[in-house]
């Protein structure tokens, strides 16, 4: 045992590095393929290094539109999720009301419901509402898992703020809604950013709802990638699109790195 | 605030004042989840009692679909496979996630760098994850595939149930362990430095520190991590199927695959019954989870 303890920091570093290498393996494979021609295109031979896959993304209207659609529905989703989740998180964090535990259980149950269970009725419902094949439909459907997660994250951040602050504000004559808007929201900016980031992350990569809700129009990146598979798949292009689709997430991840771990700090109601 | 410890969070939460106007605050969330969650769910329950050719004409069949489902060997075989898969995934990802969270070094730069690299798999579109692993294992162009013969990995691994399972498990570990790492790391950062100082004065070994300081702090997030990972792996759909189309000989045919196939074939009734059955499993798991959480809270309060 003492031998292990002596070299604990070395073992930790090696373990973490080994895992990071494991994480990077498929990503390195993807990057390598993204930069070579995998099908013969005018003058290019298979296996030749090229940037053609990336220029194709820019020149292909379908792929360009897919990136636009993905960004649009993720933004719409965040704009629905955060304002709806914030008051709920505040209530779960600060008030005890009849049925609060059961309600939280119900919310969690919707988070862990696999989308495939609800695909059929959601498709019918959204057809009736006329929001199939639009980015708005996907944005709304993704609230199913993003809303519970955001409530959970935000209530953790709100619970970390001492309740005395609420009480002082109420004595000062703030109403509850004004207190939330003017005092609470500025205090939990980081929490809102973290919640928005997790909305982005779970929404950006989701495919089950995205598939059934976009048959003709409004296809996100994941579905545009699916459409690239065919009799002769240009796997280099597929990998380039995947790599490009990870870029916004990686940038956000880097920007959020100091707040990321705080999102799930207090996982309880 | 980043390093501010949360002293006695549980106790403070316990003192929440009773205020039923809380319902007003959760109303918008209930409205949204009611529309996209509850209404579809009720629709599914309704469909599950009917034989439906087209939606305008349907016949009451009562519990027939449920009877068929519960009586079919195929259902129970998929159920067993999904359970086994979830067990394996949890047994690997939870300890590995805790261990990696403990390995994350101190120092702002290194923390940021490790978290970013570890979280990268979460950013890959789900339908591309099997594609990435298949191309990695491709015997001609894949980085691992070309090493296959040296490492004793058979070129025809798709014919072997064991190897297909191994690929799917490794793929899931790759994809989701980082979520456990982030969850655990966030809990670890709430431990006040004073605890570590006290442990150092007492001459506690790293194991003691883990057992008596770090692990108790992890309990709440671990419960959530187990819940999320259990359900998502139990109902794995998008990632597992393309690896080997449920083969060889249905050895990797998981629960959600059958549901997906029935929905694609527009078998409204049977797929609805299946959905309801799956949702009951989910509800039971969520209920067990809150029971466990209640136990933890009570112990914290005591």
PDB file of C-alpha atoms in Angstrom, chain A residues 1 5 8 11-13 15-16 19-20 22-30 32-33 80 83-85 87-101 103-126 129 140-145 147-149 151-152 155 157 159-164 176-177 180 187 197-198 200-202 204-208 211-212 221-223 225-226 229 235 238-239 242 245-246 249-250 253-254 257-269, chain B residues 1-4 6 9-10 12-13 15-23 25-26 28-30 32-41 43-44 47 55 96 100 102-106 108-109 111-128 131-133 135-137 141-144 146 170-171 173-174 176-179 181-183 185-187 189-190 205-208 220-221 224 227-228 231-232 235 237-238 256 259-260 263-264 266-268 271-272 275-276 278-279 282-283 285-287 289-290 293 297 300:
ATOM      1  CA  UNK A   1       0.000   0.000   0.000  1.00  0.00           C
ATOM      2  CA  UNK A   5       0.864   6.034  -1.876  1.00  0.00           C
ATOM      3  CA  UNK A   8       0.208   8.252  -6.080  1.00  0.00           C
ATOM      4  CA  UNK A  11      -0.103   6.978 -10.955  1.00  0.00           C
ATOM      5  CA  UNK A  12      -2.847   9.611 -11.110  1.00  0.00           C
ATOM      6  CA  UNK A  13      -1.123  11.527 -13.902  1.00  0.00           C
ATOM      7  CA  UNK A  15      -4.046   7.155 -15.416  1.00  0.00           C
ATOM      8  CA  UNK A  16      -5.534  10.427 -16.544  1.00  0.00           C
ATOM      9  CA  UNK A  19      -7.712   7.903 -20.501  1.00  0.00           C
ATOM     10  CA  UNK A  20      -7.133  11.069 -22.504  1.00  0.00           C
ATOM     11  CA  UNK A  22      -8.206   6.632 -25.236  1.00  0.00           C
ATOM     12  CA  UNK A  23     -10.622   9.558 -25.634  1.00  0.00           C
ATOM     13  CA  UNK A  24      -8.588  10.997 -28.478  1.00  0.00           C
ATOM     14  CA  UNK A  25      -8.139   7.751 -30.448  1.00  0.00           C
ATOM     15  CA  UNK A  26     -11.403   7.869 -32.453  1.00  0.00           C
ATOM     16  CA  UNK A  27     -11.074  11.636 -32.734  1.00  0.00           C
ATOM     17  CA  UNK A  28      -7.580  11.341 -34.239  1.00  0.00           C
ATOM     18  CA  UNK A  29      -8.933   8.767 -36.676  1.00  0.00           C
ATOM     19  CA  UNK A  30     -11.724  11.179 -37.600  1.00  0.00           C
ATOM     20  CA  UNK A  32      -6.964  12.031 -40.237  1.00  0.00           C
ATOM     21  CA  UNK A  33      -9.779  10.916 -42.519  1.00  0.00           C
ATOM     22  CA  UNK A  80     -37.466  28.465 -24.202  1.00  0.00           C
ATOM     23  CA  UNK A  83     -36.846  31.390 -18.806  1.00  0.00           C
ATOM     24  CA  UNK A  84     -39.136  28.440 -18.037  1.00  0.00           C
ATOM     25  CA  UNK A  85     -36.610  26.595 -15.870  1.00  0.00           C
ATOM     26  CA  UNK A  87     -38.746  30.231 -11.844  1.00  0.00           C
ATOM     27  CA  UNK A  88     -39.223  26.482 -11.347  1.00  0.00           C
ATOM     28  CA  UNK A  89     -35.666  26.137 -10.046  1.00  0.00           C
ATOM     29  CA  UNK A  90     -36.264  29.067  -7.731  1.00  0.00           C
ATOM     30  CA  UNK A  91     -39.426  27.467  -6.353  1.00  0.00           C
ATOM     31  CA  UNK A  92     -37.742  24.067  -5.827  1.00  0.00           C
ATOM     32  CA  UNK A  93     -34.811  25.728  -4.125  1.00  0.00           C
ATOM     33  CA  UNK A  94     -36.605  28.210  -1.878  1.00  0.00           C
ATOM     34  CA  UNK A  95     -40.136  27.036  -1.206  1.00  0.00           C
ATOM     35  CA  UNK A  96     -41.705  23.930   0.118  1.00  0.00           C
ATOM     36  CA  UNK A  97     -45.097  23.363  -1.483  1.00  0.00           C
ATOM     37  CA  UNK A  98     -47.623  20.552  -1.629  1.00  0.00           C
ATOM     38  CA  UNK A  99     -46.319  17.855  -3.953  1.00  0.00           C
ATOM     39  CA  UNK A 100     -42.921  19.385  -4.667  1.00  0.00           C
ATOM     40  CA  UNK A 101     -41.060  16.082  -4.293  1.00  0.00           C
ATOM     41  CA  UNK A 103     -43.330  16.960  -9.141  1.00  0.00           C
ATOM     42  CA  UNK A 104     -39.549  16.798  -9.188  1.00  0.00           C
ATOM     43  CA  UNK A 105     -39.806  13.030  -9.600  1.00  0.00           C
ATOM     44  CA  UNK A 106     -42.138  13.555 -12.560  1.00  0.00           C
ATOM     45  CA  UNK A 107     -39.672  15.991 -14.152  1.00  0.00           C
ATOM     46  CA  UNK A 108     -36.802  13.550 -13.669  1.00  0.00           C
ATOM     47  CA  UNK A 109     -38.950  10.768 -15.132  1.00  0.00           C
ATOM     48  CA  UNK A 110     -39.337  12.824 -18.328  1.00  0.00           C
ATOM     49  CA  UNK A 111     -35.582  13.444 -18.459  1.00  0.00           C
ATOM     50  CA  UNK A 112     -34.832   9.717 -18.415  1.00  0.00           C
ATOM     51  CA  UNK A 113     -37.633   8.771 -20.802  1.00  0.00           C
ATOM     52  CA  UNK A 114     -35.884   7.669 -23.982  1.00  0.00           C
ATOM     53  CA  UNK A 115     -37.084   9.835 -26.897  1.00  0.00           C
ATOM     54  CA  UNK A 116     -37.909   6.725 -28.915  1.00  0.00           C
ATOM     55  CA  UNK A 117     -40.783   5.966 -26.482  1.00  0.00           C
ATOM     56  CA  UNK A 118     -42.521   9.229 -27.343  1.00  0.00           C
ATOM     57  CA  UNK A 119     -41.543   9.669 -31.000  1.00  0.00           C
ATOM     58  CA  UNK A 120     -44.840   8.565 -32.511  1.00  0.00           C
ATOM     59  CA  UNK A 121     -47.287  10.775 -30.546  1.00  0.00           C
ATOM     60  CA  UNK A 122     -44.903  13.728 -30.621  1.00  0.00           C
ATOM     61  CA  UNK A 123     -44.737  13.453 -34.380  1.00  0.00           C
ATOM     62  CA  UNK A 124     -48.544  13.411 -34.588  1.00  0.00           C
ATOM     63  CA  UNK A 125     -48.941  16.249 -32.113  1.00  0.00           C
ATOM     64  CA  UNK A 126     -46.393  18.400 -33.901  1.00  0.00           C
ATOM     65  CA  UNK A 129     -49.609  21.972 -34.585  1.00  0.00           C
ATOM     66  CA  UNK A 140     -39.603  22.325 -28.474  1.00  0.00           C
ATOM     67  CA  UNK A 141     -39.159  18.533 -28.449  1.00  0.00           C
ATOM     68  CA  UNK A 142     -35.699  18.843 -26.906  1.00  0.00           C
ATOM     69  CA  UNK A 143     -37.193  20.665 -23.921  1.00  0.00           C
ATOM     70  CA  UNK A 144     -38.292  17.203 -22.808  1.00  0.00           C
ATOM     71  CA  UNK A 145     -34.793  16.424 -21.529  1.00  0.00           C
ATOM     72  CA  UNK A 147     -35.879  21.444 -19.106  1.00  0.00           C
ATOM     73  CA  UNK A 148     -35.503  18.954 -16.206  1.00  0.00           C
ATOM     74  CA  UNK A 149     -31.700  19.100 -16.425  1.00  0.00           C
ATOM     75  CA  UNK A 151     -34.075  23.051 -13.447  1.00  0.00           C
ATOM     76  CA  UNK A 152     -31.757  20.690 -11.616  1.00  0.00           C
ATOM     77  CA  UNK A 155     -31.702  25.025  -8.371  1.00  0.00           C
ATOM     78  CA  UNK A 157     -26.830  27.331  -8.060  1.00  0.00           C
ATOM     79  CA  UNK A 159     -29.418  26.913  -3.261  1.00  0.00           C
ATOM     80  CA  UNK A 160     -25.772  27.961  -2.971  1.00  0.00           C
ATOM     81  CA  UNK A 161     -26.889  31.561  -2.355  1.00  0.00           C
ATOM     82  CA  UNK A 162     -27.777  32.245   1.278  1.00  0.00           C
ATOM     83  CA  UNK A 163     -31.477  32.721   1.896  1.00  0.00           C
ATOM     84  CA  UNK A 164     -30.743  35.821   3.975  1.00  0.00           C
ATOM     85  CA  UNK A 176     -40.690  38.137  -5.591  1.00  0.00           C
ATOM     86  CA  UNK A 177     -40.641  38.533  -9.391  1.00  0.00           C
ATOM     87  CA  UNK A 180     -35.656  37.270  -9.120  1.00  0.00           C
ATOM     88  CA  UNK A 187     -26.029  36.435  -8.920  1.00  0.00           C
ATOM     89  CA  UNK A 197     -24.231  25.016 -22.161  1.00  0.00           C
ATOM     90  CA  UNK A 198     -25.703  21.676 -21.128  1.00  0.00           C
ATOM     91  CA  UNK A 200     -26.581  23.079 -26.138  1.00  0.00           C
ATOM     92  CA  UNK A 201     -24.583  19.920 -25.525  1.00  0.00           C
ATOM     93  CA  UNK A 202     -27.516  17.506 -25.179  1.00  0.00           C
ATOM     94  CA  UNK A 204     -26.732  19.562 -30.566  1.00  0.00           C
ATOM     95  CA  UNK A 205     -25.949  15.832 -30.744  1.00  0.00           C
ATOM     96  CA  UNK A 206     -29.449  14.375 -30.332  1.00  0.00           C
ATOM     97  CA  UNK A 207     -30.731  12.373 -33.290  1.00  0.00           C
ATOM     98  CA  UNK A 208     -33.972  10.527 -32.498  1.00  0.00           C
ATOM     99  CA  UNK A 211     -34.796  12.352 -37.374  1.00  0.00           C
ATOM    100  CA  UNK A 212     -38.573  12.008 -37.062  1.00  0.00           C
ATOM    101  CA  UNK A 221     -26.149  18.549 -38.936  1.00  0.00           C
ATOM    102  CA  UNK A 222     -26.596  14.997 -37.691  1.00  0.00           C
ATOM    103  CA  UNK A 223     -29.273  14.326 -40.306  1.00  0.00           C
ATOM    104  CA  UNK A 225     -24.449  13.623 -42.174  1.00  0.00           C
ATOM    105  CA  UNK A 226     -26.900  10.723 -42.434  1.00  0.00           C
ATOM    106  CA  UNK A 229     -24.274   7.903 -46.522  1.00  0.00           C
ATOM    107  CA  UNK A 235     -16.222   9.032 -45.611  1.00  0.00           C
ATOM    108  CA  UNK A 238     -18.521  12.682 -43.401  1.00  0.00           C
ATOM    109  CA  UNK A 239     -15.598  12.994 -40.990  1.00  0.00           C
ATOM    110  CA  UNK A 242     -18.422  15.740 -37.931  1.00  0.00           C
ATOM    111  CA  UNK A 245     -19.835  20.107 -36.012  1.00  0.00           C
ATOM    112  CA  UNK A 246     -17.694  19.599 -32.908  1.00  0.00           C
ATOM    113  CA  UNK A 249     -18.974  22.816 -28.818  1.00  0.00           C
ATOM    114  CA  UNK A 250     -15.239  22.573 -28.230  1.00  0.00           C
ATOM    115  CA  UNK A 253     -16.374  23.917 -23.641  1.00  0.00           C
ATOM    116  CA  UNK A 254     -13.075  25.751 -23.444  1.00  0.00           C
ATOM    117  CA  UNK A 257     -14.024  25.205 -18.482  1.00  0.00           C
ATOM    118  CA  UNK A 258     -13.877  26.972 -15.115  1.00  0.00           C
ATOM    119  CA  UNK A 259     -17.634  26.820 -14.582  1.00  0.00           C
ATOM    120  CA  UNK A 260     -18.312  23.430 -16.093  1.00  0.00           C
ATOM    121  CA  UNK A 261     -17.783  21.426 -12.951  1.00  0.00           C
ATOM    122  CA  UNK A 262     -20.009  23.680 -10.886  1.00  0.00           C
ATOM    123  CA  UNK A 263     -23.160  22.799 -12.742  1.00  0.00           C
ATOM    124  CA  UNK A 264     -23.962  19.674 -10.790  1.00  0.00           C
ATOM    125  CA  UNK A 265     -22.636  20.825  -7.480  1.00  0.00           C
ATOM    126  CA  UNK A 266     -25.668  20.188  -5.303  1.00  0.00           C
ATOM    127  CA  UNK A 267     -27.658  17.415  -6.816  1.00  0.00           C
ATOM    128  CA  UNK A 268     -30.703  17.370  -4.604  1.00  0.00           C
ATOM    129  CA  UNK A 269     -34.036  19.025  -3.932  1.00  0.00           C
TER     130      UNK A 269
ATOM    131  CA  UNK B   1     -17.565  32.009  -5.240  1.00  0.00           C
ATOM    132  CA  UNK B   2     -15.971  29.127  -7.159  1.00  0.00           C
ATOM    133  CA  UNK B   3     -14.205  27.765  -4.110  1.00  0.00           C
ATOM    134  CA  UNK B   4     -16.805  28.646  -1.573  1.00  0.00           C
ATOM    135  CA  UNK B   6     -21.387  24.581   0.741  1.00  0.00           C
ATOM    136  CA  UNK B   9     -26.528  22.412   2.239  1.00  0.00           C
ATOM    137  CA  UNK B  10     -28.966  19.702   3.258  1.00  0.00           C
ATOM    138  CA  UNK B  12     -30.479  24.692   4.929  1.00  0.00           C
ATOM    139  CA  UNK B  13     -32.772  23.101   2.368  1.00  0.00           C
ATOM    140  CA  UNK B  15     -35.693  24.769   6.563  1.00  0.00           C
ATOM    141  CA  UNK B  16     -37.491  25.880   3.393  1.00  0.00           C
ATOM    142  CA  UNK B  17     -40.671  27.744   4.342  1.00  0.00           C
ATOM    143  CA  UNK B  18     -43.945  26.223   3.253  1.00  0.00           C
ATOM    144  CA  UNK B  19     -45.344  28.389   0.489  1.00  0.00           C
ATOM    145  CA  UNK B  20     -47.833  27.004  -1.975  1.00  0.00           C
ATOM    146  CA  UNK B  21     -47.334  29.918  -4.347  1.00  0.00           C
ATOM    147  CA  UNK B  22     -44.396  27.772  -5.482  1.00  0.00           C
ATOM    148  CA  UNK B  23     -46.884  26.177  -7.862  1.00  0.00           C
ATOM    149  CA  UNK B  25     -43.407  29.360 -10.360  1.00  0.00           C
ATOM    150  CA  UNK B  26     -43.368  25.794 -11.660  1.00  0.00           C
ATOM    151  CA  UNK B  28     -44.594  27.279 -17.038  1.00  0.00           C
ATOM    152  CA  UNK B  29     -42.352  24.219 -16.733  1.00  0.00           C
ATOM    153  CA  UNK B  30     -45.398  22.022 -16.140  1.00  0.00           C
ATOM    154  CA  UNK B  32     -44.178  22.773 -21.474  1.00  0.00           C
ATOM    155  CA  UNK B  33     -43.588  19.270 -20.131  1.00  0.00           C
ATOM    156  CA  UNK B  34     -47.335  18.648 -20.147  1.00  0.00           C
ATOM    157  CA  UNK B  35     -47.507  19.479 -23.837  1.00  0.00           C
ATOM    158  CA  UNK B  36     -44.443  17.547 -25.012  1.00  0.00           C
ATOM    159  CA  UNK B  37     -44.352  14.870 -22.309  1.00  0.00           C
ATOM    160  CA  UNK B  38     -47.682  14.146 -20.693  1.00  0.00           C
ATOM    161  CA  UNK B  39     -50.002  14.517 -23.707  1.00  0.00           C
ATOM    162  CA  UNK B  40     -47.856  12.219 -25.887  1.00  0.00           C
ATOM    163  CA  UNK B  41     -47.679   9.767 -23.001  1.00  0.00           C
ATOM    164  CA  UNK B  43     -51.789   9.242 -26.367  1.00  0.00           C
ATOM    165  CA  UNK B  44     -49.444   6.274 -26.212  1.00  0.00           C
ATOM    166  CA  UNK B  47     -53.144   3.604 -28.511  1.00  0.00           C
ATOM    167  CA  UNK B  55     -55.734   6.372 -37.257  1.00  0.00           C
ATOM    168  CA  UNK B  96     -13.695   4.722 -13.592  1.00  0.00           C
ATOM    169  CA  UNK B 100     -10.606   9.891 -13.061  1.00  0.00           C
ATOM    170  CA  UNK B 102      -9.779  12.069  -8.335  1.00  0.00           C
ATOM    171  CA  UNK B 103      -6.929  12.118 -10.870  1.00  0.00           C
ATOM    172  CA  UNK B 104      -7.698  15.602 -12.187  1.00  0.00           C
ATOM    173  CA  UNK B 105      -4.699  17.676 -11.124  1.00  0.00           C
ATOM    174  CA  UNK B 106      -4.746  20.946  -9.244  1.00  0.00           C
ATOM    175  CA  UNK B 108      -6.442  26.113 -13.092  1.00  0.00           C
ATOM    176  CA  UNK B 109      -4.873  25.443 -16.452  1.00  0.00           C
ATOM    177  CA  UNK B 111      -8.158  21.399 -14.588  1.00  0.00           C
ATOM    178  CA  UNK B 112      -9.542  23.231 -17.609  1.00  0.00           C
ATOM    179  CA  UNK B 113      -7.460  21.239 -20.062  1.00  0.00           C
ATOM    180  CA  UNK B 114      -8.341  17.842 -18.554  1.00  0.00           C
ATOM    181  CA  UNK B 115     -12.047  18.617 -18.358  1.00  0.00           C
ATOM    182  CA  UNK B 116     -12.162  19.865 -21.941  1.00  0.00           C
ATOM    183  CA  UNK B 117     -10.336  16.836 -23.374  1.00  0.00           C
ATOM    184  CA  UNK B 118     -12.311  14.352 -21.271  1.00  0.00           C
ATOM    185  CA  UNK B 119     -15.629  15.954 -22.308  1.00  0.00           C
ATOM    186  CA  UNK B 120     -14.912  15.908 -26.071  1.00  0.00           C
ATOM    187  CA  UNK B 121     -16.825  12.652 -26.777  1.00  0.00           C
ATOM    188  CA  UNK B 122     -20.017  14.313 -25.503  1.00  0.00           C
ATOM    189  CA  UNK B 123     -19.871  16.676 -28.497  1.00  0.00           C
ATOM    190  CA  UNK B 124     -19.967  14.024 -31.226  1.00  0.00           C
ATOM    191  CA  UNK B 125     -23.383  13.639 -32.914  1.00  0.00           C
ATOM    192  CA  UNK B 126     -24.790  10.346 -31.618  1.00  0.00           C
ATOM    193  CA  UNK B 127     -25.313   8.815 -35.013  1.00  0.00           C
ATOM    194  CA  UNK B 128     -21.609   9.368 -35.780  1.00  0.00           C
ATOM    195  CA  UNK B 131     -19.297   5.318 -37.460  1.00  0.00           C
ATOM    196  CA  UNK B 132     -16.198   6.629 -35.672  1.00  0.00           C
ATOM    197  CA  UNK B 133     -15.622   3.325 -33.908  1.00  0.00           C
ATOM    198  CA  UNK B 135     -13.720   3.338 -38.949  1.00  0.00           C
ATOM    199  CA  UNK B 136     -11.253   3.045 -36.060  1.00  0.00           C
ATOM    200  CA  UNK B 137     -11.617  -0.743 -36.240  1.00  0.00           C
ATOM    201  CA  UNK B 141      -7.697   2.187 -42.777  1.00  0.00           C
ATOM    202  CA  UNK B 142      -8.388   2.156 -39.038  1.00  0.00           C
ATOM    203  CA  UNK B 143      -5.697   3.045 -36.503  1.00  0.00           C
ATOM    204  CA  UNK B 144      -6.692   0.127 -34.274  1.00  0.00           C
ATOM    205  CA  UNK B 146      -4.490  -2.214 -38.712  1.00  0.00           C
ATOM    206  CA  UNK B 170     -15.919   0.194 -24.946  1.00  0.00           C
ATOM    207  CA  UNK B 171     -17.773   2.636 -27.189  1.00  0.00           C
ATOM    208  CA  UNK B 173     -17.433   3.867 -21.893  1.00  0.00           C
ATOM    209  CA  UNK B 174     -15.738   6.220 -24.332  1.00  0.00           C
ATOM    210  CA  UNK B 176     -20.295   8.597 -21.408  1.00  0.00           C
ATOM    211  CA  UNK B 177     -17.606   8.157 -18.730  1.00  0.00           C
ATOM    212  CA  UNK B 178     -16.828  11.859 -19.067  1.00  0.00           C
ATOM    213  CA  UNK B 179     -20.306  12.746 -17.767  1.00  0.00           C
ATOM    214  CA  UNK B 181     -16.177  12.446 -14.328  1.00  0.00           C
ATOM    215  CA  UNK B 182     -17.713  15.945 -14.577  1.00  0.00           C
ATOM    216  CA  UNK B 183     -20.440  15.097 -12.056  1.00  0.00           C
ATOM    217  CA  UNK B 185     -15.436  16.367 -10.012  1.00  0.00           C
ATOM    218  CA  UNK B 186     -18.086  19.005  -9.334  1.00  0.00           C
ATOM    219  CA  UNK B 187     -18.947  17.267  -6.053  1.00  0.00           C
ATOM    220  CA  UNK B 189     -14.759  20.742  -5.482  1.00  0.00           C
ATOM    221  CA  UNK B 190     -17.330  21.377  -2.719  1.00  0.00           C
ATOM    222  CA  UNK B 205      -3.815   7.877   4.383  1.00  0.00           C
ATOM    223  CA  UNK B 206      -5.094   8.782   0.894  1.00  0.00           C
ATOM    224  CA  UNK B 207      -7.479   5.816   1.164  1.00  0.00           C
ATOM    225  CA  UNK B 208      -8.903   7.147   4.440  1.00  0.00           C
ATOM    226  CA  UNK B 220     -25.676  12.628  -4.085  1.00  0.00           C
ATOM    227  CA  UNK B 221     -24.161  13.178  -7.510  1.00  0.00           C
ATOM    228  CA  UNK B 224     -27.787  11.038 -10.197  1.00  0.00           C
ATOM    229  CA  UNK B 227     -29.687   7.083 -12.614  1.00  0.00           C
ATOM    230  CA  UNK B 228     -28.723   8.854 -15.841  1.00  0.00           C
ATOM    231  CA  UNK B 231     -31.499   4.632 -18.004  1.00  0.00           C
ATOM    232  CA  UNK B 232     -29.531   5.840 -21.004  1.00  0.00           C
ATOM    233  CA  UNK B 235     -32.523   2.165 -23.499  1.00  0.00           C
ATOM    234  CA  UNK B 237     -30.730   2.842 -29.357  1.00  0.00           C
ATOM    235  CA  UNK B 238     -28.885   5.112 -31.759  1.00  0.00           C
ATOM    236  CA  UNK B 256     -35.090  -0.058 -27.593  1.00  0.00           C
ATOM    237  CA  UNK B 259     -39.383  -0.483 -30.331  1.00  0.00           C
ATOM    238  CA  UNK B 260     -37.605   1.544 -32.984  1.00  0.00           C
ATOM    239  CA  UNK B 263     -42.358   2.451 -34.916  1.00  0.00           C
ATOM    240  CA  UNK B 264     -40.650   2.498 -38.310  1.00  0.00           C
ATOM    241  CA  UNK B 266     -46.062   2.021 -38.123  1.00  0.00           C
ATOM    242  CA  UNK B 267     -47.372  -0.730 -35.832  1.00  0.00           C
ATOM    243  CA  UNK B 268     -49.158   1.799 -33.640  1.00  0.00           C
ATOM    244  CA  UNK B 271     -45.308  -0.122 -30.317  1.00  0.00           C
ATOM    245  CA  UNK B 272     -47.530   1.902 -27.975  1.00  0.00           C
ATOM    246  CA  UNK B 275     -43.616   2.234 -24.959  1.00  0.00           C
ATOM    247  CA  UNK B 276     -45.978   2.096 -21.974  1.00  0.00           C
ATOM    248  CA  UNK B 278     -40.829   0.808 -20.953  1.00  0.00           C
ATOM    249  CA  UNK B 279     -42.202   3.933 -19.330  1.00  0.00           C
ATOM    250  CA  UNK B 282     -38.556   4.126 -16.080  1.00  0.00           C
ATOM    251  CA  UNK B 283     -41.053   5.346 -13.508  1.00  0.00           C
ATOM    252  CA  UNK B 285     -36.430   3.350 -11.469  1.00  0.00           C
ATOM    253  CA  UNK B 286     -37.084   7.062 -10.882  1.00  0.00           C
ATOM    254  CA  UNK B 287     -39.150   6.185  -7.813  1.00  0.00           C
ATOM    255  CA  UNK B 289     -34.022   6.837  -7.032  1.00  0.00           C
ATOM    256  CA  UNK B 290     -36.048   9.315  -4.976  1.00  0.00           C
ATOM    257  CA  UNK B 293     -32.234  10.165  -2.203  1.00  0.00           C
ATOM    258  CA  UNK B 297     -31.157  13.280   3.021  1.00  0.00           C
ATOM    259  CA  UNK B 300     -27.490  14.000   6.374  1.00  0.00           C
TER     260      UNK B 300
END
